[in-house]
mmCIF file of C-alpha atoms in Angstrom:
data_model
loop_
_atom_site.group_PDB
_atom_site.id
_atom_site.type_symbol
_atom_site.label_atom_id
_atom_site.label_comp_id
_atom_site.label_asym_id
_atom_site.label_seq_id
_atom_site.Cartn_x
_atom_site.Cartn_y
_atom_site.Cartn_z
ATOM 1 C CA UNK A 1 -13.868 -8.072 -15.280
ATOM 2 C CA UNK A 2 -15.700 -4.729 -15.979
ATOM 3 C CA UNK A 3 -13.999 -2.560 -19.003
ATOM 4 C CA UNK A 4 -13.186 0.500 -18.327
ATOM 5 C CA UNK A 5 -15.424 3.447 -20.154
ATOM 6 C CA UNK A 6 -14.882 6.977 -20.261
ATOM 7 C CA UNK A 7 -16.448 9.137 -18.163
ATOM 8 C CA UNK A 8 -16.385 6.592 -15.142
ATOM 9 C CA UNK A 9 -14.717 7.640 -12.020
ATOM 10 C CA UNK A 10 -11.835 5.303 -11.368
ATOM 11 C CA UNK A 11 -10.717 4.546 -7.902
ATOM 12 C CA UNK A 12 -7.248 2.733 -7.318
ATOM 13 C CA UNK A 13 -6.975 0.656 -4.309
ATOM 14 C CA UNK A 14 -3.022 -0.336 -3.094
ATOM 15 C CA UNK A 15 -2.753 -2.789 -0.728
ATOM 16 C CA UNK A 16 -0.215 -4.052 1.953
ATOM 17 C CA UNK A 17 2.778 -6.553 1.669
ATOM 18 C CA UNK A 18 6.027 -4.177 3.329
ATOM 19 C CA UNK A 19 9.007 -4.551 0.404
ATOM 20 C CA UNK A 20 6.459 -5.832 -1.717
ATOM 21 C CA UNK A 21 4.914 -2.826 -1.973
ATOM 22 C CA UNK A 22 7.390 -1.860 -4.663
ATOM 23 C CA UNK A 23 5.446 -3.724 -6.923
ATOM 24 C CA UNK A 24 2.424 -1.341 -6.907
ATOM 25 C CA UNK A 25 5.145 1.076 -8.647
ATOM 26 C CA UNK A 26 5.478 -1.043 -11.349
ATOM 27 C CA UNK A 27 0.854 -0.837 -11.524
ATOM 28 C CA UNK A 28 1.574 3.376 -11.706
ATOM 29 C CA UNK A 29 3.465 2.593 -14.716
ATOM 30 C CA UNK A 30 1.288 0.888 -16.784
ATOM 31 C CA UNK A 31 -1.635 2.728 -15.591
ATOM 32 C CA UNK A 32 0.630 5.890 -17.425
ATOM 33 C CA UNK A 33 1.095 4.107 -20.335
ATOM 34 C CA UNK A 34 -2.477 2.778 -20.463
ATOM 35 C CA UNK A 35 -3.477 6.580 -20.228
ATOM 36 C CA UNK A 36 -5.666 5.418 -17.188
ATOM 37 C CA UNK A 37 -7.021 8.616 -15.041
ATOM 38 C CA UNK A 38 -7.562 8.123 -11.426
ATOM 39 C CA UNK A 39 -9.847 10.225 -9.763
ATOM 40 C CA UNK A 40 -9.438 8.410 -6.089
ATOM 41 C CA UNK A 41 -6.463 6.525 -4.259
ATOM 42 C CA UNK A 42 -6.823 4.889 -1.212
ATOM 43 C CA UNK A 43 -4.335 2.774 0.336
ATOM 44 C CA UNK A 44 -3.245 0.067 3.282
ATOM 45 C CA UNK A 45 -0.048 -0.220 5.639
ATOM 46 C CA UNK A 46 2.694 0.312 2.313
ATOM 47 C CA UNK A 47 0.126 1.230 0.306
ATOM 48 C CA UNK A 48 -0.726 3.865 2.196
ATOM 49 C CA UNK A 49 2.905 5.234 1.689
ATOM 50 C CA UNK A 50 3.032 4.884 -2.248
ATOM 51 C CA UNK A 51 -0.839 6.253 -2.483
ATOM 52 C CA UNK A 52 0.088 9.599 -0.422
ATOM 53 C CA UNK A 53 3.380 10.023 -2.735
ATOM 54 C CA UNK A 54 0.919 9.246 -5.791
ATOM 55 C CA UNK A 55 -2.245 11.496 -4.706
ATOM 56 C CA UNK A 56 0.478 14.447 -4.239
ATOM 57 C CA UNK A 57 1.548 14.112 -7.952
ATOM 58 C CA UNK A 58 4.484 12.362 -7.548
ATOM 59 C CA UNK A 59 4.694 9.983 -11.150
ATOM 60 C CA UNK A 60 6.225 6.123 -10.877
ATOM 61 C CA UNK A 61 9.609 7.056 -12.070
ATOM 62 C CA UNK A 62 9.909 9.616 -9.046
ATOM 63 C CA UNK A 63 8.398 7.280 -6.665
ATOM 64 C CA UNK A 64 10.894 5.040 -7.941
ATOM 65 C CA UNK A 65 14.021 7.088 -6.902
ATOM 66 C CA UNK A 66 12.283 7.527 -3.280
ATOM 67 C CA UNK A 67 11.755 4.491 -2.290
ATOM 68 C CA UNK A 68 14.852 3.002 -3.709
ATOM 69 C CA UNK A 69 16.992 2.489 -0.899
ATOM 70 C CA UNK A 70 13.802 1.877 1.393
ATOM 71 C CA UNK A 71 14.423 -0.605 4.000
ATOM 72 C CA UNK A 72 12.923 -1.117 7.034
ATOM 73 C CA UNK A 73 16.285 0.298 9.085
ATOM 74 C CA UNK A 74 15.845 3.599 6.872
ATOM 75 C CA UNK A 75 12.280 4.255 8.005
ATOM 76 C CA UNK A 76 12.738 2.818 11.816
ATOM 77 C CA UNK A 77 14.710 4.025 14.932
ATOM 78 C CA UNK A 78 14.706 1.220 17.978
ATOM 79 C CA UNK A 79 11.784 1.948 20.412
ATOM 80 C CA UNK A 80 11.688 1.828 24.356
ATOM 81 C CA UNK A 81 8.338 1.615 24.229
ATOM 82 C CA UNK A 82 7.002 -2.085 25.091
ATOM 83 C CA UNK A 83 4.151 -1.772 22.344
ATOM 84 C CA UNK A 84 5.912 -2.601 19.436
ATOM 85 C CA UNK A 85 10.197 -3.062 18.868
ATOM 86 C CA UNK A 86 10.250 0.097 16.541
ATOM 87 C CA UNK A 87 9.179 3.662 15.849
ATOM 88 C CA UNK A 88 8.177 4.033 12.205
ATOM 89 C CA UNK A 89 8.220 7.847 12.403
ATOM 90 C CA UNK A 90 11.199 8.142 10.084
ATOM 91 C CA UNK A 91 8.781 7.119 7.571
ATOM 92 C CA UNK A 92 6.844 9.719 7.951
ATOM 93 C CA UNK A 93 9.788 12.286 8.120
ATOM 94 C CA UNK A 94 10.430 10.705 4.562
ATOM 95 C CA UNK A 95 7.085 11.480 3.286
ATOM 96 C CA UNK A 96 7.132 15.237 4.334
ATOM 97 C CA UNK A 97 10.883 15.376 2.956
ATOM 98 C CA UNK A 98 9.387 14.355 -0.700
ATOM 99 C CA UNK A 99 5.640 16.213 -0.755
ATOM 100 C CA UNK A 100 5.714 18.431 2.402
ATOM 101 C CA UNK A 101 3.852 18.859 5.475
ATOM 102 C CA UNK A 102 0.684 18.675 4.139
ATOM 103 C CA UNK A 103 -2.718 17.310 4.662
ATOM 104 C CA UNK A 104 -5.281 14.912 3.009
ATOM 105 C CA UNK A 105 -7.524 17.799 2.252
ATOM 106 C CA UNK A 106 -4.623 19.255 -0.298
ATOM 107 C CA UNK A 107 -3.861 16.413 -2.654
ATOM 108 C CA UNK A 108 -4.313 16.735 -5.945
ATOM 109 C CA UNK A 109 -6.213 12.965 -5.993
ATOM 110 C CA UNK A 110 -9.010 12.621 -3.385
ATOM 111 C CA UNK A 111 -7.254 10.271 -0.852
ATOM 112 C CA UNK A 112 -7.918 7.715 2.250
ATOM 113 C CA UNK A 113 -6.267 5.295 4.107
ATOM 114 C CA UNK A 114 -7.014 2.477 6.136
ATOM 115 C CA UNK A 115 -5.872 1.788 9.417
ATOM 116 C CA UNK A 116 -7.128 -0.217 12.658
ATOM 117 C CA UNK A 117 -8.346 0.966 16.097
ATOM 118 C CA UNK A 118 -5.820 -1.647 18.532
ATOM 119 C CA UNK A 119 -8.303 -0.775 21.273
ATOM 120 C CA UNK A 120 -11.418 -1.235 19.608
ATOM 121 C CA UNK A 121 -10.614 -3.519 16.476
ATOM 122 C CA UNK A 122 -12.892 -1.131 14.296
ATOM 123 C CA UNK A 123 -11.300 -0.469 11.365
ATOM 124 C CA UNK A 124 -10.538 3.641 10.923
ATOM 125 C CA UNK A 125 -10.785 5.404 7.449
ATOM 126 C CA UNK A 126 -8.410 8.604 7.571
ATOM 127 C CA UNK A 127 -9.219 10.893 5.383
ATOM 128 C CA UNK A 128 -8.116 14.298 7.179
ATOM 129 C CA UNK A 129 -5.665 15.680 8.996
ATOM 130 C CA UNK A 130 -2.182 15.321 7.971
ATOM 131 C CA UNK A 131 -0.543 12.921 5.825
ATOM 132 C CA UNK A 132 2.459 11.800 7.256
ATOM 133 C CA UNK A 133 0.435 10.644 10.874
ATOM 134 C CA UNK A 134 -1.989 9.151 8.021
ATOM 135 C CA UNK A 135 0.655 6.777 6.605
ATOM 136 C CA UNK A 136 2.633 6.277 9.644
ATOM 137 C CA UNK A 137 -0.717 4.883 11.232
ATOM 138 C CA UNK A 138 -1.731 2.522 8.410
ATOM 139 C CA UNK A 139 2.090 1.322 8.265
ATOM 140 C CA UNK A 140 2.211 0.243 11.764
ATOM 141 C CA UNK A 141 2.497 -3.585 11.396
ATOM 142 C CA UNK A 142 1.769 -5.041 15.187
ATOM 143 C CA UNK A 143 3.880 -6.337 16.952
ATOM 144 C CA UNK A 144 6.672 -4.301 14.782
ATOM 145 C CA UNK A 145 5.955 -0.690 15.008
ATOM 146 C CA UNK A 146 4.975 1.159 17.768
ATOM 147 C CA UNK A 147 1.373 2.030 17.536
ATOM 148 C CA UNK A 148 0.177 5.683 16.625
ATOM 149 C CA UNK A 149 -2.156 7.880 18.359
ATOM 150 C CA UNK A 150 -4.495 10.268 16.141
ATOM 151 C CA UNK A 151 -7.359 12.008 17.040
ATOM 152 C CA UNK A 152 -7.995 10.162 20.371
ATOM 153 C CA UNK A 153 -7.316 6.737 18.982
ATOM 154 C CA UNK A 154 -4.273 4.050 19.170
ATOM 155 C CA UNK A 155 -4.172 3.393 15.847
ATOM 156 C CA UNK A 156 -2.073 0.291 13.828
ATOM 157 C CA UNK A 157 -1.791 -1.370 10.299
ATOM 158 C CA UNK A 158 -4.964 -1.483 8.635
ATOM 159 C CA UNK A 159 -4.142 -4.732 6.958
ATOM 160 C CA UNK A 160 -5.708 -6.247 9.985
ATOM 161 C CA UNK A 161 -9.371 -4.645 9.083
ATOM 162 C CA UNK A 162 -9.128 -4.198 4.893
ATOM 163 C CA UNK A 163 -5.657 -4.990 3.772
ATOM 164 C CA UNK A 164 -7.008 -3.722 0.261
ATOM 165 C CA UNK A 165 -8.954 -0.593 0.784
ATOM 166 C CA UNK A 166 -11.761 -0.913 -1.208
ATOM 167 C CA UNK A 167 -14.579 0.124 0.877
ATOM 168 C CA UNK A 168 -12.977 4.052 1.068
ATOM 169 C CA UNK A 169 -13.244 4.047 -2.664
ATOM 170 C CA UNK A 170 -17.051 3.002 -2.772
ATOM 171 C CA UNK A 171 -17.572 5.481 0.040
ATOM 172 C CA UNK A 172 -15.846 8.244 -2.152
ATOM 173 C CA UNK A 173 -17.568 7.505 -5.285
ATOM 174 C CA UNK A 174 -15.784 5.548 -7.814
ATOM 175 C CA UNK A 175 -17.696 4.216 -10.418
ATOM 176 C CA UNK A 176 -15.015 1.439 -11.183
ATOM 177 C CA UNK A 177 -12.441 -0.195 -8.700
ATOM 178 C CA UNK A 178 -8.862 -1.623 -9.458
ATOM 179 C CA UNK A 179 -7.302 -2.867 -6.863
ATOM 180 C CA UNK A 180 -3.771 -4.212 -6.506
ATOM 181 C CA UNK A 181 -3.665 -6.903 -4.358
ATOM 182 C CA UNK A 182 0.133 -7.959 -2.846
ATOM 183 C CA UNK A 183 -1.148 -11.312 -1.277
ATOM 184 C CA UNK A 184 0.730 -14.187 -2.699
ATOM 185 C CA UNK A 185 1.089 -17.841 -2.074
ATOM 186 C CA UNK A 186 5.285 -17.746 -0.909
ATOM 187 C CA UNK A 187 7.542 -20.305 -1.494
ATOM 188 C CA UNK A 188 8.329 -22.428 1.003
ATOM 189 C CA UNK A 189 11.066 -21.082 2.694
ATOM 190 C CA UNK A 190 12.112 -20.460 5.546
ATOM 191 C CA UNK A 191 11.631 -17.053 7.197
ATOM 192 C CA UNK A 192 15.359 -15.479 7.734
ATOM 193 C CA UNK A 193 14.722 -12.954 10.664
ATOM 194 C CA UNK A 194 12.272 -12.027 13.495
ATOM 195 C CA UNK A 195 10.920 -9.429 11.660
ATOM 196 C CA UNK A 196 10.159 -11.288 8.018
ATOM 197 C CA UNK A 197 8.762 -14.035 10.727
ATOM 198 C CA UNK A 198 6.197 -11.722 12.105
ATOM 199 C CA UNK A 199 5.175 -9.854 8.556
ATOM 200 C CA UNK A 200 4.866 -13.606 7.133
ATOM 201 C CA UNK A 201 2.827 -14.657 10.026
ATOM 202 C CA UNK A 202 0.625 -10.893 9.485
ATOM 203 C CA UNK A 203 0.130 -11.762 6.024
ATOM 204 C CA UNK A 204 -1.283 -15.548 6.310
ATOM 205 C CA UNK A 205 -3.920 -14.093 8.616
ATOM 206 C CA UNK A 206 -5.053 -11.627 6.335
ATOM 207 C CA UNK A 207 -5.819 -14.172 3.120
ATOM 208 C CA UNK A 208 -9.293 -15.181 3.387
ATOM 209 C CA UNK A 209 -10.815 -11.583 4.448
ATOM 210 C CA UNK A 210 -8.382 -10.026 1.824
ATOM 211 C CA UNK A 211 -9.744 -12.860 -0.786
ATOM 212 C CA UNK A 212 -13.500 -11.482 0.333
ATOM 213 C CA UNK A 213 -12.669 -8.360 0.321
ATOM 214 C CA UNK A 214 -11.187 -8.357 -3.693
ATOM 215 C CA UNK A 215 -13.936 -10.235 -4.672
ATOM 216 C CA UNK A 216 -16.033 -6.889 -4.911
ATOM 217 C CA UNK A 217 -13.172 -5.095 -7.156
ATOM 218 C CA UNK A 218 -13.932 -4.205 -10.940
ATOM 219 C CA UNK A 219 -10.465 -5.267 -11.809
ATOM 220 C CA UNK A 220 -7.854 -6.724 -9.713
ATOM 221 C CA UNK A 221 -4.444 -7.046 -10.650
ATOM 222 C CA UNK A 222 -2.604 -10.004 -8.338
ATOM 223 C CA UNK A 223 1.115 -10.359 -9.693
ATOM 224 C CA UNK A 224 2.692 -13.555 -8.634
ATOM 225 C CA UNK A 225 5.218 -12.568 -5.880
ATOM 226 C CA UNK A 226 5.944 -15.800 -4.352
ATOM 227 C CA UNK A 227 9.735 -15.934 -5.340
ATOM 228 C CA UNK A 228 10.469 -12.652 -3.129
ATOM 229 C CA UNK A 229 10.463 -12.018 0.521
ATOM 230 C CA UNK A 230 9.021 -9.367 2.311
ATOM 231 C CA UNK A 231 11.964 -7.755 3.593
ATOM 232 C CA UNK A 232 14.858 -7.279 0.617
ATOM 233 C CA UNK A 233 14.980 -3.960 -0.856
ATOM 234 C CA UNK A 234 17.213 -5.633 -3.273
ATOM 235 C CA UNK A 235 14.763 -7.127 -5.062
ATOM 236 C CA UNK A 236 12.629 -3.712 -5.709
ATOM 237 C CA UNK A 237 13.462 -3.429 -9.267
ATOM 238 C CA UNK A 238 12.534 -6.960 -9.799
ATOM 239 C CA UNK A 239 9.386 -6.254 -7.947
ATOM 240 C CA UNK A 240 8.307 -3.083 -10.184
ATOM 241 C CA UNK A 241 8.721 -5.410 -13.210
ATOM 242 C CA UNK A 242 6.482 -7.878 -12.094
ATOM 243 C CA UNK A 243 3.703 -5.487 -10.780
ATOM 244 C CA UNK A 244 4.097 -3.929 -14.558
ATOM 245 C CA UNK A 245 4.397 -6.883 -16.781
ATOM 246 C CA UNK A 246 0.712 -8.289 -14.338
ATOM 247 C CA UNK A 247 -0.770 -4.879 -14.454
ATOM 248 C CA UNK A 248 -0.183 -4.545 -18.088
ATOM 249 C CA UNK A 249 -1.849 -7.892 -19.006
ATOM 250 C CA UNK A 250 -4.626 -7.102 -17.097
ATOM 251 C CA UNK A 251 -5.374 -3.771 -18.546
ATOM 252 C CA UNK A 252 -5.225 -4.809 -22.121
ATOM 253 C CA UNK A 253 -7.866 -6.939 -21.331
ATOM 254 C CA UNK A 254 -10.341 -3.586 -20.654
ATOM 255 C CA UNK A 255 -9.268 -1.057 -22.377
#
């Protein structure tokens, strides 16, 4: 684990997990209190959400209050389409609500997201153009959401291609890497509903490239999420206290 030293260029990479995501809210806190500048974000499926509310200088406690009563009905509107059961652009609706209609280009934090090409497979690093299509792209869980088109490609979830974005943080020049990675061995319970059926199913194939992919990461904070589910909102607040108590460990440790 590499400390951190002034003067480095620190890139924070957010991965995916849907409701787990609230956890990386709980990272942006102890990052603040840590006095931890980040001069790059990048950011996968919900990742990609918190990242964009983060680059625009939104702090925790106001990312907090907007994705409080998050839940996937909030975000979603049923779909006709046959591609996926749901349109996810309420989500980005949400986003523009909260920092504008704005592009990548205007954050105050360089910014990229990751999401994949559902023609091609290639994974897709979006780094201009305008945020909301950005996030609504990366979010697009298969299967789930229906997929997005942007700049001449049928874009989905980039969990399926880098489901922590590291590799846009190398490209952009960060001299150290923390990464948050949501990837947890659950419980064993049972899944409760089609859609925490298909995000649980999402998430087991994503372990072992998600495993290779952290093992290139300066620092990597992995809280323990396996008590929660992927689709309660309820348990957000539960959620930010365990991605603050694990990010807070960690970072004592190097710096």
């Amino acid at each position: 684990m590499k400390k951190i030293k002034k003067h480095k260029k620190i890139g924070l990479a957010l991965g995916g997990g849907a409701v787990l995501g609230a956890a990386h809210i709980g990272v942006l806190k102890a990052l603040q209190e840590h006095n931890i500048t980040i001069n790059f974000v990048a950011g996968t499926s919900i990742g990609a959400f918190i990242s964009a509310l983060f680059a625009f200088g939104k702090t925790w406690q106001e990312i907090d209050k907007i994705t409080h009563d998050l839940n996937w009905l909030d975000v979603s509107s049923i779909s006709l389409f046959q591609s996926g059961l749901l349109s996810n652009k309420k989500l980005g609706k949400l986003l523009e609500e909260n920092i504008g209609n704005v592009s990548f280009e205007e954050a105050e934090i360089p910014i990229a997201m990751v999401a994949t090409d559902i023609t091609s497979g290639e994974k897709v690093i979006i780094d201009k153009g305008n945020i909301a299509e950005g996030v609504m792209a990366s979010t697009c869980i298969p299967g789930i959401f229906v997929p997005v088109e942007m700049n001449d490609r049928l874009l989905v979830d980039g969990g399926i291609v880098e489901n922590v974005p590291v590799s846009p943080l190398k490209e952009m020049g960060a001299d150290i890497i923390i990464a948050v990675d949501l990837n947890t061995e659950y419980a064993h319970k049972k899944p409760e509903n089609i859609i925490e059926v298909l995000l649980r199913s999402f998430e087991f194939t994503l372990k072992t490239a998600t495993e290779l992919q952290t093992a290139q990461v300066d620092i990597l904070i992995k809280p323990d999420l396996s008590e929660f589910n992927m689709v309660d909102i309820n348990q957000a607040a539960d959620l930010i206290e365990k991605g603050y108590l694990e990010a807070n460990r960690i970072l004592e440790k190097v710096t």
